[in-house]
Amino acid sequence: MAALSTTLPLTRDSVLQAHKVIQPHVHRTPVVTNQTLSQLASTPRQDLEGTRFAGREPAKPVLRLWFKCENLQRIGAFKVRGAFYALHRLAQEPGWVEGGGREKGVVTHSSGNHAQALALAARENGIAAHIVMPHISIPAKIAGTKGYGANVIFSGSTSVEREAVTEKVIAETGARLVSPYDHPDIMLGQGTLGLELQEQVERSIAEGVNPAGQALRGVYEGAALKKTRKGLDAVIAPCGGGGMLSGVALSCEGTGIRVFGAEPSHQGADDAKRGYEAGERVEAVSSLTVADGLRTPVGKHPWSVIYERRLVSGLFSVTDEEILRAMRLVYERMKMVVEPSACVPLAVALFDEDFRGMVEREAGEEGWDLGVVFSGGNVAVEALGKLLGGEN
Amino acid sequence: MAALSTTLPLTRDSVLQAHKVIQPHVHRTPVVTNQTLSQLASTPRQDLEGTRFAGREPAKPVLRLWFKCENLQRIGAFKVRGAFYALHRLAQEPGWVEGGGREKGVVTHSSGNHAQALALAARENGIAAHIVMPHISIPAKIAGTKGYGANVIFSGSTSVEREAVTEKVIAETGARLVSPYDHPDIMLGQGTLGLELQEQVERSIAEGVNPAGQALRGVYEGAALKKTRKGLDAVIAPCGGGGMLSGVALSCEGTGIRVFGAEPSHQGADDAKRGYEAGERVEAVSSLTVADGLRTPVGKHPWSVIYERRLVSGLFSVTDEEILRAMRLVYERMKMVVEPSACVPLAVALFDEDFRGMVEREAGEEGWDLGVVFSGGNVAVEALGKLLGGEN
């Protein structure tokens, strides 16, 4: 990463600047609406018995959902935004190019979306990329990363083993480490999706048509016709390392749009929520939640935005069962391929009575236009039957 | 169905009239582009050994693919178009309403997309619907059809058993039969997707942006900049009963756009292709191809357009393995949920050397802008792992 001393301040304006830089390299992913899911989100749950909300009066929120489809982003996830911006910033560093920075390259350890994002961004910037992956990674991911021209180096699967191999690569090549989330440049890059989402929803409501060019109808008409505020009221995004959530929060700063984080609760993967409530960042997590992109603890830099500056209004967590239920609805009703991590915000909107009760109290009958971030769509297709068939 | 004596002539103009009727009731589904798949389609196959094309020089076609996403249609498939149009026509029949037509209702036997399409169209027209389904139908499909308010009647699973129960329903209720494909009204209704596809691609090319509003780039730039013809050169659509293929062919009549049909070859499901080549319609098929929507033989009325009027320029067939390979690419690279039948045209474009060789010969370096119909997205999610994981 570029030196911390050179990063732009963590403001909405810096996200706008990052957007100008990466725009030519990333997709402006579509925002889609969905009648069925918005209606479901706006219907009181009839199935609270046997859940952690048993005995409560079901909440009656009104929610119009606007899905930001980063599953349709390049490499299938939002991670390219941060990767392109981080490499741009690195190349701006005085002396980096002249010192052979491109040839020495960049390095990261990841078996997920960040690996492919960095490999792609490096290739398009003419920079060497070294990716440390556990040797147990699935062949498709290894092939994908190699396909972008990266040098894949295998390691053991614990974080200690992976970091040791990474250090070795740095010592041997002089490559610069590019972190998946814990750096201001990554946060600013990922936050650009929040800017697009705001603009796309505002335009849709102003023109009375959804982003596919069809008249807003059904539950969405209310947004165009009745509300005083013509645009998003809130955004909910997944929170793993927190790079994207904090970036989206920055993109909303000063707009009046509230930002929420969504986490899996399985085996304590809701570290950000717990830390937020306890007033102290949780630094280690060991969870095998099905939302495999969200198994990491929140990083220090994201935390400074999410908690210390209170740019995130709250965090909510859902069970793996709720995540898979939401995922199944996305496949069946939206015909969209998403990975489990991407379904966590929708699961909160549909199933978390704490969140739903808050929307009911705060928004009343007018309801909220809620941006829901579909963070990625990289799921091993072989596993889909098991993921989607396990419950009904 | 309305009496044959009252149907509009089988012309493009009649498809335009049907479009005006059904437009308020169906989605104008998006057309999407995809760099990766168009590049793949435009790359000579390196893997012909061991296939039925072994020993051939790989074809070198140039293909820019434009996908018409009827998987995002209401009920998840194009079938609502024909159903809405058929019911509109029935209601126009002199004396039908006064004679208690709405209350007597309509009936069909189907376990697939036609059942749900008819149930939905009937509900929105205030008409009773009786749907005969084999008792072995999967629960989700039964629930879906009941969910639209239809009266579901169970039968055995052979066509003789299903037809007997249907006859009984007609005798008892006076309901009118609505065929899934073998009627001019159904053909004209389904053909409306072809009109939209033509308009959507023309507009994209004229404006230099894809339907999501992004500049055409990569392989698609050629379409905007180099070609003399600014729009589709050809369309390829799945062929089961042939209602949709013949309707799409009518929608292209006189436009210069060539129309092709795509079939599974498994266990003789390529009846239309065989009949086309032999000069006589094949009237029975017994195939368990994975493309379960395409197990039926072509109907008499569709045949009159496809073969007798030669509005379809050719038919091509692919193996189940090729269909599933195409399907996997759609999930992995397009992040779109489609059913196996919907992937048959793409499989032809990617894997059928007869088709690919023809495109190379006829279009040369300029290549074709090819409309590819994604007919539906209704797949049992529990089966996805098996469907997509079975091969690599």
XYZ file of N, CA and C in Angstrom, chain A residues 23-30 71-72 74-76 140 148 211-212 214 217 328 330-338 377-379 381-386 388-392, chain B residues 23-30 71-72 74-76 140 148 211-212 214 217 328 330-338 377-379 381-386 388-392:
258
model
N -13.129 4.856 -12.182
C -14.272 4.735 -13.100
C -13.959 4.051 -14.436
N -12.840 4.386 -15.079
C -12.598 3.735 -16.376
C -12.312 2.236 -16.255
N -12.013 1.772 -15.072
C -11.546 0.390 -14.904
C -12.597 -0.557 -14.331
N -13.667 0.005 -13.772
C -14.660 -0.872 -13.125
C -16.024 -0.668 -13.767
N -16.908 -1.618 -13.563
C -18.283 -1.470 -14.048
C -19.068 -0.547 -13.116
N -19.906 0.274 -13.718
C -20.948 0.940 -12.934
C -22.058 -0.101 -12.845
N -22.036 -0.890 -11.806
C -22.949 -2.037 -11.731
C -24.407 -1.580 -11.621
N -25.318 -2.367 -12.168
C -26.727 -1.954 -12.093
C -27.288 -1.980 -10.677
N -22.206 -8.191 -7.517
C -21.966 -9.541 -8.056
C -21.764 -9.487 -9.569
N -22.207 -8.395 -10.185
C -21.997 -8.216 -11.630
C -20.772 -7.343 -11.908
N -16.648 -6.534 -12.178
C -15.521 -7.308 -12.717
C -14.995 -8.246 -11.629
N -14.558 -9.411 -11.983
C -14.161 -10.534 -11.109
C -15.309 -10.974 -10.195
N -16.498 -10.406 -10.341
C -17.644 -10.886 -9.563
C -17.752 -10.348 -8.156
N -10.698 -23.968 -8.903
C -11.262 -22.899 -9.739
C -10.706 -21.537 -9.321
N -5.450 -14.391 -14.396
C -5.181 -12.961 -14.508
C -3.679 -12.677 -14.534
N -33.973 1.205 -12.866
C -32.765 1.317 -13.688
C -32.818 0.508 -14.986
N -33.803 -0.394 -15.117
C -33.947 -1.108 -16.384
C -34.862 -0.347 -17.338
N -38.042 0.655 -16.772
C -39.485 0.407 -16.664
C -40.099 1.284 -15.584
N -43.430 0.672 -10.225
C -44.814 0.363 -9.889
C -44.898 -0.404 -8.584
N -31.569 -18.178 -0.869
C -32.502 -18.965 -1.685
C -33.546 -18.069 -2.357
N -33.112 -15.031 -3.258
C -32.457 -14.286 -4.341
C -32.361 -15.154 -5.600
N -32.024 -16.426 -5.422
C -31.944 -17.328 -6.578
C -33.328 -17.553 -7.178
N -34.308 -17.797 -6.312
C -35.627 -18.169 -6.819
C -36.408 -16.976 -7.353
N -36.323 -15.845 -6.692
C -37.187 -14.732 -7.059
C -36.472 -13.660 -7.872
N -35.165 -13.509 -7.704
C -34.439 -12.505 -8.486
C -33.636 -13.121 -9.618
N -33.463 -14.460 -9.612
C -32.705 -15.169 -10.651
C -31.278 -14.638 -10.747
N -30.696 -14.376 -9.599
C -29.380 -13.765 -9.534
C -28.450 -14.687 -8.746
N -27.214 -14.832 -9.235
C -26.216 -15.631 -8.526
C -25.442 -14.723 -7.565
N -25.548 -15.020 -6.291
C -24.860 -14.261 -5.255
C -24.163 -15.248 -4.325
N -20.635 -12.398 -6.168
C -21.347 -13.565 -6.675
C -20.439 -14.757 -6.915
N -19.310 -14.789 -6.220
C -18.365 -15.882 -6.460
C -18.603 -17.040 -5.500
N -19.396 -17.972 -5.953
C -19.718 -19.134 -5.137
C -19.358 -20.355 -5.974
N -20.080 -23.314 -7.764
C -21.390 -23.794 -8.205
C -21.677 -25.211 -7.737
N -20.636 -25.993 -7.539
C -20.831 -27.367 -7.069
C -21.503 -27.387 -5.693
N -21.308 -26.307 -4.921
C -21.823 -26.288 -3.554
C -23.242 -25.751 -3.472
N -23.776 -25.283 -4.594
C -25.064 -24.595 -4.537
C -26.203 -25.480 -4.057
N -26.217 -26.726 -4.516
C -27.303 -27.609 -4.105
C -27.332 -27.758 -2.603
N -26.159 -27.927 -2.026
C -26.066 -28.103 -0.579
C -26.470 -26.808 0.138
N -28.369 -24.354 -0.950
C -29.736 -23.889 -1.164
C -30.770 -24.949 -0.845
N -30.357 -26.202 -0.799
C -31.325 -27.257 -0.569
C -31.434 -27.652 0.875
N -30.529 -27.152 1.684
C -30.446 -27.605 3.068
C -31.646 -27.276 3.916
N -32.392 -26.272 3.506
C -33.539 -25.896 4.335
C -34.653 -25.421 3.426
N -35.831 -25.367 3.985
C -36.951 -24.908 3.165
C -37.890 -24.061 4.010
N -48.444 -5.820 -23.324
C -47.434 -4.933 -22.734
C -47.713 -4.511 -21.285
N -48.954 -4.136 -20.949
C -49.167 -3.694 -19.558
C -49.027 -4.829 -18.543
N -49.015 -6.065 -19.000
C -49.069 -7.195 -18.072
C -47.748 -7.925 -17.917
N -46.796 -7.676 -18.823
C -45.538 -8.434 -18.754
C -44.372 -7.461 -18.626
N -43.245 -7.978 -18.174
C -42.029 -7.160 -18.109
C -41.421 -7.019 -19.496
N -40.914 -5.830 -19.771
C -39.997 -5.672 -20.896
C -38.637 -6.097 -20.337
N -38.324 -7.357 -20.497
C -37.136 -7.892 -19.824
C -35.856 -7.289 -20.404
N -34.832 -7.154 -19.566
C -33.590 -6.561 -20.062
C -32.870 -7.440 -21.082
N -35.678 -15.100 -18.268
C -35.615 -15.656 -16.910
C -36.008 -14.595 -15.882
N -35.952 -13.317 -16.279
C -36.374 -12.237 -15.386
C -37.820 -11.802 -15.678
N -42.007 -12.218 -15.597
C -42.939 -12.643 -14.543
C -43.061 -14.170 -14.579
N -43.210 -14.792 -13.447
C -43.178 -16.243 -13.211
C -41.858 -16.871 -13.659
N -40.892 -16.070 -14.101
C -39.567 -16.609 -14.413
C -39.434 -17.241 -15.781
N -42.573 -27.476 -4.794
C -42.436 -26.038 -5.036
C -43.280 -25.603 -6.240
N -50.856 -18.805 -7.197
C -51.519 -17.870 -8.111
C -53.032 -18.084 -8.122
N -27.582 -2.000 -22.631
C -28.868 -1.668 -22.009
C -28.756 -1.253 -20.541
N -27.582 -1.475 -19.908
C -27.400 -0.995 -18.541
C -26.855 0.436 -18.541
N -24.004 1.552 -20.013
C -22.554 1.700 -20.087
C -22.082 1.654 -21.529
N -18.090 -1.656 -25.168
C -16.643 -1.737 -25.339
C -16.215 -3.143 -25.705
N -23.252 -23.735 -16.801
C -22.254 -23.411 -15.787
C -21.576 -22.070 -16.086
N -22.919 -19.576 -17.586
C -23.874 -18.503 -17.292
C -23.876 -18.188 -15.795
N -23.847 -19.230 -14.964
C -23.815 -19.009 -13.509
C -22.496 -18.356 -13.101
N -21.399 -18.869 -13.644
C -20.097 -18.384 -13.181
C -19.740 -17.024 -13.751
N -20.047 -16.790 -15.006
C -19.566 -15.572 -15.651
C -20.623 -14.496 -15.761
N -21.899 -14.866 -15.838
C -22.956 -13.855 -15.938
C -23.681 -13.654 -14.615
N -23.494 -14.578 -13.665
C -24.154 -14.499 -12.348
C -25.672 -14.474 -12.489
N -26.158 -15.289 -13.408
C -27.574 -15.292 -13.736
C -28.119 -16.695 -13.512
N -29.316 -16.783 -12.918
C -29.967 -18.071 -12.723
C -30.835 -18.378 -13.947
N -30.508 -19.463 -14.628
C -31.242 -19.894 -15.810
C -31.524 -21.381 -15.663
N -35.886 -19.195 -16.016
C -34.955 -19.388 -14.906
C -35.536 -20.236 -13.795
N -36.520 -21.061 -14.124
C -37.157 -21.851 -13.074
C -36.500 -23.215 -12.940
N -35.536 -23.280 -12.049
C -34.822 -24.523 -11.819
C -34.942 -24.817 -10.328
N -33.656 -25.249 -7.060
C -32.332 -24.876 -6.563
C -31.622 -26.055 -5.899
N -32.392 -26.987 -5.355
C -31.766 -28.154 -4.722
C -30.957 -28.967 -5.733
N -31.348 -28.877 -7.001
C -30.698 -29.700 -8.027
C -29.476 -29.016 -8.632
N -29.223 -27.786 -8.255
C -28.178 -27.035 -8.946
C -26.787 -27.627 -8.778
N -26.501 -28.112 -7.583
C -25.177 -28.675 -7.351
C -24.928 -29.840 -8.295
N -25.929 -30.680 -8.421
C -25.804 -31.845 -9.280
C -25.696 -31.419 -10.749
N -24.675 -28.559 -11.978
C -23.511 -27.725 -12.311
C -22.196 -28.353 -11.895
N -22.260 -29.307 -10.981
C -21.023 -29.881 -10.488
C -20.626 -31.147 -11.215
N -21.539 -31.662 -12.027
C -21.332 -32.962 -12.635
C -20.174 -33.024 -13.601
N -19.782 -31.864 -14.123
C -18.697 -31.892 -15.113
C -17.873 -30.637 -14.921
N -16.716 -30.615 -15.505
C -15.848 -29.457 -15.305
C -15.209 -29.067 -16.620
